[in-house]
Coordinates of C-alpha atoms in Angstrom, one line a residue:
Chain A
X283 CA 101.0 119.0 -28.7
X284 CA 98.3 117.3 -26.9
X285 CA 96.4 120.4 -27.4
X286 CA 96.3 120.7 -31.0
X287 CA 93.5 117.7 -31.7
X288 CA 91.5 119.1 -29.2
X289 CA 91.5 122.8 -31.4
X290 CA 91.6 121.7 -34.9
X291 CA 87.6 121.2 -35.3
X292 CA 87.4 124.7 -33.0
X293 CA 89.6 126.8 -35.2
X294 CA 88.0 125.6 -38.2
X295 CA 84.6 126.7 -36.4
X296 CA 86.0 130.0 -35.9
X297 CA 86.6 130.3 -39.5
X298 CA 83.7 129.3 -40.9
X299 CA 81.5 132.0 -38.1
X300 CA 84.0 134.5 -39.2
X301 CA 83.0 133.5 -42.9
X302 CA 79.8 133.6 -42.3
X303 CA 80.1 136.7 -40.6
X304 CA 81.8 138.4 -44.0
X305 CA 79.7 137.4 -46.2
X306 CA 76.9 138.9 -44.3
X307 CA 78.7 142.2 -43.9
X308 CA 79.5 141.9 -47.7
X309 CA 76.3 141.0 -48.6
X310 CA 74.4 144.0 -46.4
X311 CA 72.6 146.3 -48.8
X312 CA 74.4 150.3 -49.0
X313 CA 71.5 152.8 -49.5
X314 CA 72.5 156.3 -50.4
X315 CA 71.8 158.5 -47.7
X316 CA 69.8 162.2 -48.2
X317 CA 73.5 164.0 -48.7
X318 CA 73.8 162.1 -52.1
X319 CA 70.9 163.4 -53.9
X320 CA 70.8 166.7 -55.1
X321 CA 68.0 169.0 -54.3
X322 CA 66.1 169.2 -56.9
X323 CA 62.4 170.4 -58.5
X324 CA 60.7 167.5 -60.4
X325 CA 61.1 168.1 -64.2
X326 CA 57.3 166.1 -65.2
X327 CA 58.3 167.1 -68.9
X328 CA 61.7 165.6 -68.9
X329 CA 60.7 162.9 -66.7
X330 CA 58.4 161.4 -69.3
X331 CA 61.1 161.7 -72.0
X332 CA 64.0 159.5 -69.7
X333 CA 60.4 157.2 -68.7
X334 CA 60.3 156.6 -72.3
X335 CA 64.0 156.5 -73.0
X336 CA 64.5 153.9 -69.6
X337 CA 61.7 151.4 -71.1
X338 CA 60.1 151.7 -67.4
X339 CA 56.5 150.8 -69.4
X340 CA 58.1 147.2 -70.8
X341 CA 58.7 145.5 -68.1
X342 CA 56.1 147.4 -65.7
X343 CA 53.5 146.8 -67.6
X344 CA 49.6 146.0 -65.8
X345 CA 48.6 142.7 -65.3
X346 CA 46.1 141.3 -67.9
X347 CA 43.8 140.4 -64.8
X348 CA 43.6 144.3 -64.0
X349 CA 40.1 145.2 -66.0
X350 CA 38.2 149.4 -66.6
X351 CA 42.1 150.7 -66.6
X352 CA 44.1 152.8 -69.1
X353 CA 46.5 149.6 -70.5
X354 CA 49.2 152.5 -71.2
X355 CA 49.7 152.9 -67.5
X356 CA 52.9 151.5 -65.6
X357 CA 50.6 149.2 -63.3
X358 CA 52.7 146.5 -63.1
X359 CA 51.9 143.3 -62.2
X360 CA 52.1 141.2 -65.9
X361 CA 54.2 138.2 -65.1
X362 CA 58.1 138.9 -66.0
X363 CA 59.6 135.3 -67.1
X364 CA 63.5 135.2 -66.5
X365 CA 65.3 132.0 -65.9
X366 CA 65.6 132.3 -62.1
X367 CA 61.8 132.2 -61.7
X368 CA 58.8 134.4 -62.7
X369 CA 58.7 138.5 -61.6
X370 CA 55.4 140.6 -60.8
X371 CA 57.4 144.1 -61.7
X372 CA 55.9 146.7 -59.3
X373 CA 53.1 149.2 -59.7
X374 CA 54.7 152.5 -60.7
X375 CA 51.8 154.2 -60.4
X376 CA 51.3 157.0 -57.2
X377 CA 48.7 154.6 -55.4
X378 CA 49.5 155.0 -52.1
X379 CA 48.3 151.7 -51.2
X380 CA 49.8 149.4 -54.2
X381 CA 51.9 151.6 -55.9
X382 CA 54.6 154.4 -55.2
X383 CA 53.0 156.7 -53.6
X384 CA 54.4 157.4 -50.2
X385 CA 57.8 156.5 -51.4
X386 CA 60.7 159.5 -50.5
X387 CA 62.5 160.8 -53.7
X388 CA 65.8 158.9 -51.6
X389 CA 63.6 155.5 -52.0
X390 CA 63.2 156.0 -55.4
X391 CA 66.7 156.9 -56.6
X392 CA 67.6 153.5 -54.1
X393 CA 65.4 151.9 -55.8
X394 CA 66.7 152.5 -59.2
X395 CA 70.3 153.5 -59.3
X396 CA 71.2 150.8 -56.1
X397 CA 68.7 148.5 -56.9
X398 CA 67.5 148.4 -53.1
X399 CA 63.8 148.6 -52.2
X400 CA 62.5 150.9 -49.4
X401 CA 62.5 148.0 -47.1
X402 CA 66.1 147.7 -47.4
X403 CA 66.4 144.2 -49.8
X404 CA 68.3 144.0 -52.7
X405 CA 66.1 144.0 -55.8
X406 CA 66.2 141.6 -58.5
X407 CA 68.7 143.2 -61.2
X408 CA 66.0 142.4 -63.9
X409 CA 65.4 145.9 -63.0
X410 CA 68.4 147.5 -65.0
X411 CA 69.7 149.3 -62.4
X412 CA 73.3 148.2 -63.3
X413 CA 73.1 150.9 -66.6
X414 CA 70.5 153.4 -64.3
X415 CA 73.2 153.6 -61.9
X416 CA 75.2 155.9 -64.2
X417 CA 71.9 158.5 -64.9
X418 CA 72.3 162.1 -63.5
X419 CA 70.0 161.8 -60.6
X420 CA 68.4 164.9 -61.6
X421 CA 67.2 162.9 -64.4
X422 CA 65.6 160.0 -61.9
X423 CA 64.0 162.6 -59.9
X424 CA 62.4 163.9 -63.1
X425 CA 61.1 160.3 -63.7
X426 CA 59.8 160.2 -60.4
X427 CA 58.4 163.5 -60.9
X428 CA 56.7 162.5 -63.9
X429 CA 55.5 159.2 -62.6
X430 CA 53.9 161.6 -59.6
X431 CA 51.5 163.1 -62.7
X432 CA 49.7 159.7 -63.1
X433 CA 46.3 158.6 -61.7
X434 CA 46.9 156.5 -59.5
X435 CA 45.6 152.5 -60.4
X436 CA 45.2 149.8 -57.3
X437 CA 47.8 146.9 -58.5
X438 CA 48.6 144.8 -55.3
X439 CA 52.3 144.0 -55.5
X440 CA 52.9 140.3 -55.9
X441 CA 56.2 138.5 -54.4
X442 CA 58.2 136.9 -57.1
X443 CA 58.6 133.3 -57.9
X444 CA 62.2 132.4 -57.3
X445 CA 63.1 129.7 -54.9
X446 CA 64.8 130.9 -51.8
X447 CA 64.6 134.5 -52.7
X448 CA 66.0 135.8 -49.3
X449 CA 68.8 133.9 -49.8
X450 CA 68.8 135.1 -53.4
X451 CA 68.8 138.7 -52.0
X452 CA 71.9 138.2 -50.1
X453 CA 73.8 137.1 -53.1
X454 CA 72.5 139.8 -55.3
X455 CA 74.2 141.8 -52.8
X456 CA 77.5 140.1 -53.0
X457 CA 77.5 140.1 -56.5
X458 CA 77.2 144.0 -56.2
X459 CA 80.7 144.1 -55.5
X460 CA 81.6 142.8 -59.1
X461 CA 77.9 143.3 -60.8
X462 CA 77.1 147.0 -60.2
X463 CA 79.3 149.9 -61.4
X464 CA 78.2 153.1 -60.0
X465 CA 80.5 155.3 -61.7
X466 CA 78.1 158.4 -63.1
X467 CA 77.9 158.7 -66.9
X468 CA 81.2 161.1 -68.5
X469 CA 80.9 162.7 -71.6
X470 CA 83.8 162.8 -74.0
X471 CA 85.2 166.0 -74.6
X472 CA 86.6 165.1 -77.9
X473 CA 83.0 164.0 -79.2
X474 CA 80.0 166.1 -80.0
X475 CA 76.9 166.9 -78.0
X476 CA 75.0 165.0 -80.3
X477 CA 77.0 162.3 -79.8
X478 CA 77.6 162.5 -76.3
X479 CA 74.0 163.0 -76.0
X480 CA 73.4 159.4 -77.6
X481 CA 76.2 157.7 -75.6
X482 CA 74.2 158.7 -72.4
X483 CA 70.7 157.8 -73.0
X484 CA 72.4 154.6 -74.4
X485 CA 74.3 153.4 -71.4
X486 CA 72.2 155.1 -68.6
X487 CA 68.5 155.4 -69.2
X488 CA 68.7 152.9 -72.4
X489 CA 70.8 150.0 -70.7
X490 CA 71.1 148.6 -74.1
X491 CA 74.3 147.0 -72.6
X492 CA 72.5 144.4 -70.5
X493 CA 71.4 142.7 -73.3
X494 CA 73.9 143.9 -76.2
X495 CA 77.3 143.4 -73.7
X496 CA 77.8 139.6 -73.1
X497 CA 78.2 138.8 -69.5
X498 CA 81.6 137.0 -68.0
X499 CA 81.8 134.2 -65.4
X500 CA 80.5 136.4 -63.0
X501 CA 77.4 137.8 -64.5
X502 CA 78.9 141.0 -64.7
X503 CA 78.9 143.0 -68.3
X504 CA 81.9 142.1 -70.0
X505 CA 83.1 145.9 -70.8
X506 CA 86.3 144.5 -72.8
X507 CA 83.2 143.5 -75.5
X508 CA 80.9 146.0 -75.0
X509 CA 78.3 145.8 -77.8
X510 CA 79.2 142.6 -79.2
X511 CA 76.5 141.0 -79.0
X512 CA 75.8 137.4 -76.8
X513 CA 73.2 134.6 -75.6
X514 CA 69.9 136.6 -74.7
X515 CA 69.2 136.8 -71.0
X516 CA 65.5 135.3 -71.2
X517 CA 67.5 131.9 -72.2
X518 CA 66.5 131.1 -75.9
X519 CA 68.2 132.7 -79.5
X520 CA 71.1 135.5 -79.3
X521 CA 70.8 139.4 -78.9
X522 CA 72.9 140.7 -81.9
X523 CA 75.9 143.2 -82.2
X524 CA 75.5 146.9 -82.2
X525 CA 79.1 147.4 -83.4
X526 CA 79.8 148.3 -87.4
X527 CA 76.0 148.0 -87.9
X528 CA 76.4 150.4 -91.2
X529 CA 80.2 148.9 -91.9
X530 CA 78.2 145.6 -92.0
X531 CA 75.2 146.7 -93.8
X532 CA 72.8 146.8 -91.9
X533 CA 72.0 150.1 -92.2
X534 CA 73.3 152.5 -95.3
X535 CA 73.8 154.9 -92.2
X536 CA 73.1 156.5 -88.9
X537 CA 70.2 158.7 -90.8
X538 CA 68.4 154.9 -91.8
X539 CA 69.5 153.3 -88.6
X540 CA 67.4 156.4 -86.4
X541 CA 64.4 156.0 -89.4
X542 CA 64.7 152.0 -88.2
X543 CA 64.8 153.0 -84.2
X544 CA 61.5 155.6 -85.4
X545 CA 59.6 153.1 -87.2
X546 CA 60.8 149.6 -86.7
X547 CA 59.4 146.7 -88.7
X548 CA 56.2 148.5 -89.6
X549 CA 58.6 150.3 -92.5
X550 CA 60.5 147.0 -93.2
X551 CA 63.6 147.1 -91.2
X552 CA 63.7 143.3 -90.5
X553 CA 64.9 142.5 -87.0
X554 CA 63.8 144.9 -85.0
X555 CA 60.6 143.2 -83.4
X556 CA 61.4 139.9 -81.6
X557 CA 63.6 139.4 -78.7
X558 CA 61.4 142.4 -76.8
X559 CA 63.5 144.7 -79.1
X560 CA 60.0 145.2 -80.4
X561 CA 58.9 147.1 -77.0
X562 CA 62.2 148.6 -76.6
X563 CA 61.8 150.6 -80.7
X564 CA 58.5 151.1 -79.0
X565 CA 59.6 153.2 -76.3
X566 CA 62.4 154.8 -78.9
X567 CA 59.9 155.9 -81.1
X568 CA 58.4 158.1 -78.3
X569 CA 61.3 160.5 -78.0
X570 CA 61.7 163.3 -79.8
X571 CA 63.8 162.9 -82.9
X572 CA 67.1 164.5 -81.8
X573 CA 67.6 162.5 -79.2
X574 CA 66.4 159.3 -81.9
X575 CA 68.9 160.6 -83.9
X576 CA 71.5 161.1 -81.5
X577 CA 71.1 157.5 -80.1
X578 CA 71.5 156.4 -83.5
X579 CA 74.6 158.2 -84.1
X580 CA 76.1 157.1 -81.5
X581 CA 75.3 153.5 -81.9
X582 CA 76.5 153.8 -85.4
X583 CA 79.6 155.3 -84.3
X584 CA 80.7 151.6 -82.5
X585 CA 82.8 149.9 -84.8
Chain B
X187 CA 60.2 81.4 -84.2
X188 CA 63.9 83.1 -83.8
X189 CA 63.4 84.2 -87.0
X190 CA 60.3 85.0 -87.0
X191 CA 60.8 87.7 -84.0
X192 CA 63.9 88.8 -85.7
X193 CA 61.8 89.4 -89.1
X194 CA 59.1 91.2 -86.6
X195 CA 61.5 93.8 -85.0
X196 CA 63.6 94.2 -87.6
X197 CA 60.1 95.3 -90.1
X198 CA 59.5 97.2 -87.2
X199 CA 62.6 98.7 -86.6
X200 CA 62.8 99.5 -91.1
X201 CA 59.2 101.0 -90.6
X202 CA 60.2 103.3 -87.6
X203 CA 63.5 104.5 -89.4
X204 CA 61.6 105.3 -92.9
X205 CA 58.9 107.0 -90.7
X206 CA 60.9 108.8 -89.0
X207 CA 62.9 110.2 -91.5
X208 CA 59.9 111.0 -93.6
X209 CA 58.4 113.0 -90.9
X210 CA 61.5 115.1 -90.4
X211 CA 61.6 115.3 -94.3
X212 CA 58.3 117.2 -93.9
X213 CA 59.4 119.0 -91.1
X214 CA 62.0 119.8 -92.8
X215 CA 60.4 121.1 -95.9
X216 CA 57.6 122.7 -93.7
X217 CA 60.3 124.8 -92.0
X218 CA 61.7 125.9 -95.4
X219 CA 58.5 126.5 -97.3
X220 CA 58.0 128.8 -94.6
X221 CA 61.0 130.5 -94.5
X222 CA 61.0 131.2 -98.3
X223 CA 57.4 132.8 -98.2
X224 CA 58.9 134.9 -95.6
X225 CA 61.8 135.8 -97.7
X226 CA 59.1 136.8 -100.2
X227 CA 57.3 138.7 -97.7
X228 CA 60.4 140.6 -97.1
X229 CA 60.5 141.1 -100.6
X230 CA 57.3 142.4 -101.1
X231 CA 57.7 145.1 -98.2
X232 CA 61.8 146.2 -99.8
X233 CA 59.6 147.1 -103.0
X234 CA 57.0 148.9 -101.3
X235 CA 58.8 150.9 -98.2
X236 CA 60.9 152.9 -100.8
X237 CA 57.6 154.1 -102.1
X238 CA 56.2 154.8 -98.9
X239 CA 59.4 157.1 -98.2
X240 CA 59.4 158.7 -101.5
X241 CA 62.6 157.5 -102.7
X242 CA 61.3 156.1 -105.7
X243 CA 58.2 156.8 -108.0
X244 CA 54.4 154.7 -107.2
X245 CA 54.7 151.6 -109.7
X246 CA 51.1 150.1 -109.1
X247 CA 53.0 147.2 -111.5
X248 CA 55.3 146.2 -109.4
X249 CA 53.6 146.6 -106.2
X250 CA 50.8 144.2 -107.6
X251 CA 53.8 141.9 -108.7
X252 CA 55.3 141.8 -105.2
X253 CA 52.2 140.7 -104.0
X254 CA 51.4 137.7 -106.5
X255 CA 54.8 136.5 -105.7
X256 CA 54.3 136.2 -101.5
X257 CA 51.0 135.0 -102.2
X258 CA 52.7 132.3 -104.7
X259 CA 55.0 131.3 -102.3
X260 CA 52.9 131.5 -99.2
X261 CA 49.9 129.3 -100.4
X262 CA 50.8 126.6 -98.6
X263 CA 50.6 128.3 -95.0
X264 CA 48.6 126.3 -93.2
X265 CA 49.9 123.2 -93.5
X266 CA 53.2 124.3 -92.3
X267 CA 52.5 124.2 -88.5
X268 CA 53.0 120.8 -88.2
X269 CA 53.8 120.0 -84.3
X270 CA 57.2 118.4 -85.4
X271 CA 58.1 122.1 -86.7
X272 CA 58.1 123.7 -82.9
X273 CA 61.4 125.1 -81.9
X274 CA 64.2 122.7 -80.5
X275 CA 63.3 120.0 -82.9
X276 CA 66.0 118.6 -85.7
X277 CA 65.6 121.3 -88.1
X278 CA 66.4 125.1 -86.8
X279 CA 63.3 127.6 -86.8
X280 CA 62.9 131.1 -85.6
X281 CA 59.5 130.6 -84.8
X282 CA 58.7 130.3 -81.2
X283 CA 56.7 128.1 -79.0
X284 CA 53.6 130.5 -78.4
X285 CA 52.9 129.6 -82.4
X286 CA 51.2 126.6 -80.7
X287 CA 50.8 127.4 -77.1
X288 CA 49.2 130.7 -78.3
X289 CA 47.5 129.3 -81.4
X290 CA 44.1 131.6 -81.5
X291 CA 46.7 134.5 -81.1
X292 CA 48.2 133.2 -84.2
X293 CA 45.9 132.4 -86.1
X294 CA 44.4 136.4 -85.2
X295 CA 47.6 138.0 -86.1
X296 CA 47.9 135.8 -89.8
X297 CA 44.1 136.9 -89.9
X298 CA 45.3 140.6 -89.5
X299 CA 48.2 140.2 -92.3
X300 CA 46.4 138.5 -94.8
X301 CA 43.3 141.5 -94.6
X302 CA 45.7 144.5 -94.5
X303 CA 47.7 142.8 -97.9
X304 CA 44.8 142.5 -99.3
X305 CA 43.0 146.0 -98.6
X306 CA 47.1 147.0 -100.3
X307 CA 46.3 145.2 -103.2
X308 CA 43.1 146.3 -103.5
X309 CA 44.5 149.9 -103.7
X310 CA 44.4 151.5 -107.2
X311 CA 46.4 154.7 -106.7
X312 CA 49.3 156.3 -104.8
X313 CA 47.0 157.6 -102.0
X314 CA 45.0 154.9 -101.5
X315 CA 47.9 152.8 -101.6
X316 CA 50.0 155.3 -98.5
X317 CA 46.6 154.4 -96.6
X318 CA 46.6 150.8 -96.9
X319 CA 50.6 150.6 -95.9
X320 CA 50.6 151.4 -92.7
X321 CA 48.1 148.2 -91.5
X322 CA 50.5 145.6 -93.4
X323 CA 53.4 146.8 -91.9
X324 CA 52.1 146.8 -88.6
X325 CA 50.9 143.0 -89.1
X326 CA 54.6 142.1 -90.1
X327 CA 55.9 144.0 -87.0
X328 CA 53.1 142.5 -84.5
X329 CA 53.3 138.8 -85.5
X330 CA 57.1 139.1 -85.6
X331 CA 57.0 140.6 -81.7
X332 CA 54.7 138.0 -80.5
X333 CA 55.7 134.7 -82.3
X334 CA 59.3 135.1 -83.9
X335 CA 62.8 134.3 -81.8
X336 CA 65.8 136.5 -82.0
X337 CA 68.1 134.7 -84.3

């Protein structure tokens, strides 16, 4: 008994390093190895199509201090405000220097379906790669392929503005365990091509979830209200509900909903420029109708 | 002299109140001026989209009419931008903070609507009119991007 005194603060000691200890375990990023991706020959044609369909340009958009350069390139840079603290998304060009250039195809597919950098940190998940997670990876190697075709524009990366952001890392990578769903996109075999076609540019390449799902305690999409709707992620006004858009009125139906993803407010369909949903009917509007159409069926098709 | 510092706040205290209240009167009637020449706005676009998609016949009438009335409605515009109108204030607003913080961008993006209505209502036919469109739809979608909040 005279012992036990004596052995109290150790034990608790012992618990806490053995805490510690988990969390860092828990916490350590889990790259995909070369045996996960398929071999597979850059598609630059499709590639562009899932650039355009993953938003890539909104977010990776040059910096307005980068001067003589084509704005329409992925030079990343512009300052990304989120309410942890200000982002400098990457260069996406091939510059070998600034940008992507002497990335692997496995750094890549890390990079966007794990959210872990070449370097081996967790990234951010402003970078969707919660919903890119569940792309064929065929389809991020064609994206990669594609992004290979660019010239190449010097954009130095710039570290983002979050306080303790190693720290922050860590906990991204705890919050993996509940945040990030790797489960590759199904289609339903009761549903139509079309349709299914919709349902996976809409919850892979589209992540229209991260801002139409609300999130629970956790951060995590709330999948029990997928679509609903919630508070928008930048901090300020709400991101509206996807579900019985033509039951509400909206939209007379999913012919006048693709016509409003096409042309957006430009041909009157209120809405559909503030709350970045402006860059995002942007991006939309660069795919070739079927698949327009398609994601508007399917999006229709929520009730 | 109790009574004379009591008199003193209270006239102060009357003056603040009535102030007060008068300003967010204005602020209130600025936010809601602007909101209904909106509204008309968004009425003269519904009357001109289902021209521009061929569902219904070119009615230089009722184009021209569509106009007058956001015009009517939106005369007052610039006195609207009061700084007691930003968002967060006592009245709710959709319009954002980079109205003021961004104010030559603003002002370039109004400058943008009010030339591409009027080259539209200086159309005089159905082609001319199909030309013009595309500029003052644009303008809506460009200042809504830049300066409006999601709901």
């Amino acid at each position: 008994m005279k012992l036990l005194p004596r052995n109290i603060p150790l034990a608790l000691a012992l618990i806490a390093a053995l805490g510690l200890a988990a969390l860092w375990v828990l916490s350590m990023p889990r790259p995909l190895t070369a045996a996960d991706i398929p071999q597979h020959a850059g598609d630059a044609a499709n590639g562009e199509r899932l650039y355009h369909a993953a938003g890539c340009f909104s977010c990776h958009q040059p910096s307005p201090d980068l001067k003589d350069m084509d704005a329409s390139l992925p030079a990343g840079g512009a300052p990304l405000v989120t309410p942890i603290g200000t982002l400098y998304p990457l260069n996406l060009t091939p510059d070998a220097e600034t940008g992507i250039g002497t990335w692997s195809d496995l750094d890549f597919v890390n990079a966007v379906q794990r959210g872990i950098s070449p370097e081996g940190e967790h990234l951010i998940p402003a970078l969707p790669y919660t919903s890119y997670a569940h792309m064929k990876p065929e389809d991020v190697l064609d994206i990669r392929a594609y992004l290979a075709t660019l010239p190449p524009v010097t954009s130095p990366e710039r570290e983002a503005e979050i306080t303790a952001l190693p720290l922050i890392r860590r906990g991204v990578g705890l919050w993996k365990w509940v945040g990030l769903d790797t489960t590759p996109w199904k289609p339903d075999p009761k549903q139509s091509e079309n349709w299914n076609r919709g349902s996976y540019l809409v919850n892979g390449p589209g992540h229209c979830q991260e801002c139409h799902t609300p999130r629970n305690a956790f951060m995590a999409l709330n999948s029990s209200k997928a679509f609903e709707g919630g508070p928008h992620p930048e901090g300020k006004g709400r991101v509206p509900s996807l579900r019985g858009l033509i039951e509400r009125g909206r939209y007379t139906d999913a012919a006048d909903l693709a016509s409003a993803l096409q042309n957006g407010e430009a041909m009157g369909y209120d809405k559909l420029a503030s709350g970045g949903m402006g860059q995002v009917q942007r991006n939309i509007s660069m795919l070739p109708e079927a698949d327009v159409q398609a994601i508007a069926d399917y999006i229709a098709s929520l009730k | 002299m109790v009574s004379k510092t009591v008199l003193g706040l209270f006239t102060a205290g009357v003056i603040a109140l009535c102030c007060t209240s008068a300003a967010m009167a204005d602020a209130k009637a600025s936010i809601e001026a602007r909101q209904a020449c909106m509204k008309a706005n968004g009425g003269m676009i519904k009357v001109m989209v289902p021209i521009i998609k061929g569902q219904k016949p070119y009615d230089k009438a009722a184009i021209d009419a569509s106009i007058a009335n956001a015009q009517k409605a939106c005369g007052g515009w610039a006195d609207w931008w009061g700084a007691d109108t930003k968002p967060g204030g006592a009245v709710k607003t959709e319009a954002k903070a980079e109205i003021w913080s961004d104010a030559a961008g603003f002002e370039a993006a109004g400058k943008a609507y009010v030339t591409a209505e009027a080259a539209v209502q200086a159309s005089t036919d159905e082609a001319s009119f199909k030309a013009a469109f595309p500029a003052l739809g644009k303008a809506c979608q460009g200042c809504h991007e830049k300066f409006r909040q999601a709901d």
